[in-house]
mmCIF file of C-alpha atoms in Angstrom:
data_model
loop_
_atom_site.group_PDB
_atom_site.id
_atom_site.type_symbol
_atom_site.label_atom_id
_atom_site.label_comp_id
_atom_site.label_asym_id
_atom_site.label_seq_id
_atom_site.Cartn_x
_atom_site.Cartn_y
_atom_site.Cartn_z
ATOM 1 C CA UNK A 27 -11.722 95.988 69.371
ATOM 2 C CA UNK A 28 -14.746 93.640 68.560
ATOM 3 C CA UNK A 29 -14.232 95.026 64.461
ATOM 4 C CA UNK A 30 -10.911 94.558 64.461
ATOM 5 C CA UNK A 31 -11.546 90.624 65.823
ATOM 6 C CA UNK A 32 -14.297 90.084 63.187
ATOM 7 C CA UNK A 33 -11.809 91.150 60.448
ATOM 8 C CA UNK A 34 -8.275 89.726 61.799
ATOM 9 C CA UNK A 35 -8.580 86.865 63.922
ATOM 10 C CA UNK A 36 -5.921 85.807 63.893
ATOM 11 C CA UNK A 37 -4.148 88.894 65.374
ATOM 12 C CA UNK A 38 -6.003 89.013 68.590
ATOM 13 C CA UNK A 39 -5.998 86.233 71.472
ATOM 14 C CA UNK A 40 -7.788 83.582 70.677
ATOM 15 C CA UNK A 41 -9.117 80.132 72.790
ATOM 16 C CA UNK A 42 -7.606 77.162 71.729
ATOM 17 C CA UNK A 43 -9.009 74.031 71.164
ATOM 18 C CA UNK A 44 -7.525 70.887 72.632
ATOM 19 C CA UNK A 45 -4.346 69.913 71.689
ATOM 20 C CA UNK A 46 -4.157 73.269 69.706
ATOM 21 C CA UNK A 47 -0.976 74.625 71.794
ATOM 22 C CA UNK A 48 1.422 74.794 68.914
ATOM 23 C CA UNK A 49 -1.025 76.429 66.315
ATOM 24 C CA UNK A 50 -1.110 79.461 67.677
ATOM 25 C CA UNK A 51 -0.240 82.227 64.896
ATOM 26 C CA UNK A 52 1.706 84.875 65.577
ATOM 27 C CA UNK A 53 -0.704 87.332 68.067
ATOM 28 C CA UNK A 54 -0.524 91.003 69.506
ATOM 29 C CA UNK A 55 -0.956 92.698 72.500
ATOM 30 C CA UNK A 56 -2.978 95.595 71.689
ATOM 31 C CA UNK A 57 -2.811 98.855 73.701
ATOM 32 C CA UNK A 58 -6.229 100.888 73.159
ATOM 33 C CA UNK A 59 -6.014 104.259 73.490
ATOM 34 C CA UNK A 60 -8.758 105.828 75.536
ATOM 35 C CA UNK A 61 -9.379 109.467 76.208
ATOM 36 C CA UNK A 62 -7.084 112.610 74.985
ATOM 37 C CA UNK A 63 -4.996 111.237 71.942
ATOM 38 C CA UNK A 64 -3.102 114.149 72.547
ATOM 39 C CA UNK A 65 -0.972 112.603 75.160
ATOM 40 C CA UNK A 66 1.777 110.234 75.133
ATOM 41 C CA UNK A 67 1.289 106.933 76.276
ATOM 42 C CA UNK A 68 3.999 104.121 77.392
ATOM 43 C CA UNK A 69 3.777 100.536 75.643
ATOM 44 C CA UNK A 70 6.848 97.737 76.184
ATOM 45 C CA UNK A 71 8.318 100.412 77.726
ATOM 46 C CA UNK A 72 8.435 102.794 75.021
ATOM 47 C CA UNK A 73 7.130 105.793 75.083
ATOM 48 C CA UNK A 74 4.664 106.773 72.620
ATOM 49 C CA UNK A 75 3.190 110.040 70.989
ATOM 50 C CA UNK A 76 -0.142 109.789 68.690
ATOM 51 C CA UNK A 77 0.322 111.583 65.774
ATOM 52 C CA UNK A 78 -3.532 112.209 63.916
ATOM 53 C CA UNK A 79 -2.967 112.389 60.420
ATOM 54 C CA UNK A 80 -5.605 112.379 57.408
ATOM 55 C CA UNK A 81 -6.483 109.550 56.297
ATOM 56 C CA UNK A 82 -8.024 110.299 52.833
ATOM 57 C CA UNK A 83 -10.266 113.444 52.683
ATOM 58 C CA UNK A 84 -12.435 112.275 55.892
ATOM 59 C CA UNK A 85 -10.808 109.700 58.419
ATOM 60 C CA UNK A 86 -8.510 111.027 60.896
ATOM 61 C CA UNK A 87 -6.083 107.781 61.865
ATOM 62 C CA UNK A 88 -3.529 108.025 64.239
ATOM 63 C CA UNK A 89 0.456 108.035 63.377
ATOM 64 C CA UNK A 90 2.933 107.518 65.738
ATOM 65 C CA UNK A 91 6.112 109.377 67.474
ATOM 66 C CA UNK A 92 8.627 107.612 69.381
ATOM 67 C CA UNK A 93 11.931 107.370 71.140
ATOM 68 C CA UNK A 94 14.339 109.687 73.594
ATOM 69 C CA UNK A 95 17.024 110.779 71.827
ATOM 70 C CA UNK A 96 16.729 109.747 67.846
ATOM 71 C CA UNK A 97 13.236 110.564 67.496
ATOM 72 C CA UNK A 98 11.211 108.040 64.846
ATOM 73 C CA UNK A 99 7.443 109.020 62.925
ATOM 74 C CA UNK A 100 5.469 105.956 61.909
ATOM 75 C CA UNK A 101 2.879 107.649 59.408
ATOM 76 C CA UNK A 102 0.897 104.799 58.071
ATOM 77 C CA UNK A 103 -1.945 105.461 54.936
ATOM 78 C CA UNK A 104 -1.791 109.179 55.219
ATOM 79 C CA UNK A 105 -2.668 111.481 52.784
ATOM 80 C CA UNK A 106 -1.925 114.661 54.681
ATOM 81 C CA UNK A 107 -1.090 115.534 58.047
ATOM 82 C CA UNK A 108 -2.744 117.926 60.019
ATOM 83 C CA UNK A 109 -1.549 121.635 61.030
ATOM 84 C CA UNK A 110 -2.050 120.714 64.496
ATOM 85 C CA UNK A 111 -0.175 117.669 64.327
ATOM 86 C CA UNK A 112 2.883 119.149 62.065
ATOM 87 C CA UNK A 113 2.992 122.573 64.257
ATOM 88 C CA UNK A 114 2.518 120.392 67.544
ATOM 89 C CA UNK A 115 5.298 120.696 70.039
ATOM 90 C CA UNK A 116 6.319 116.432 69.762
ATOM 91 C CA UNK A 117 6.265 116.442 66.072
ATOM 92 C CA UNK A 118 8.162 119.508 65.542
ATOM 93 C CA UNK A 119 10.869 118.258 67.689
ATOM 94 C CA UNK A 120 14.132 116.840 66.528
ATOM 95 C CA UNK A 121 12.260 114.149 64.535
ATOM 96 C CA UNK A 122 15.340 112.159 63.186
ATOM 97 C CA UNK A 123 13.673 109.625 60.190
ATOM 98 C CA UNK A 124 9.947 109.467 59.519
ATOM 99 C CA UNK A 125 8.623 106.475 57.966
ATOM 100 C CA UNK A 126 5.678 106.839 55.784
ATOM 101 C CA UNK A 127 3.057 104.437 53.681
ATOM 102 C CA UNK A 128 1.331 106.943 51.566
ATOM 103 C CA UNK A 129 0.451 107.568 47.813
ATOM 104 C CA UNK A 130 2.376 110.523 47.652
ATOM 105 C CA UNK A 131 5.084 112.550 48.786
ATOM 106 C CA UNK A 132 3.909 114.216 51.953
#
């Protein structure tokens, strides 16, 4: 969390200064993930799978899986995705849309 402060302050909670109260940009409340990124995990009450994708030839970066009934993927800077991700029982499931950033077509 401490590299993602140093690089975008101004996403993560901040002190103010005095009289500061109404510059506040817009912040986040970040959920770290800790442990088996194989499990789901709940955030504002949604329910979450992590999806790791590649990210390039060497990163492995999370995606993300969510919702009950019409399913959503969020697959952000992904170059490929992973046979254990796309053969995985929540990703093969009655995804409904999947949104993607990537270079190509995946």
């Amino acid at each position: 969390m401490d590299s993602v402060a140093a690089r975008f302050p101004n996403l993560v909670e901040q002190k103010l200064q005095g009289g500061d109260d109404f510059a506040r940009p817009a912040q986040l409340h970040w959920t770290i993930i800790e442990g088996d990124v194989d499990k789901p995990f709940v955030a504002s009450e949604l329910q979450f799978w992590p999806l790791p994708v590649m990210h390039g030839e060497d990163y492995v970066c999370l995606g993300f899986l969510f919702g009950r009934k019409a399913r959503v993927a969020y697959l952000s800077d992904v170059s490929r995705i992973l046979p254990r991700t796309e053969h995985g029982r929540p990703f093969h499931s009655s995804i409904r849309s999947i949104y993607s950033d990537s270079r190509q077509l995946i």
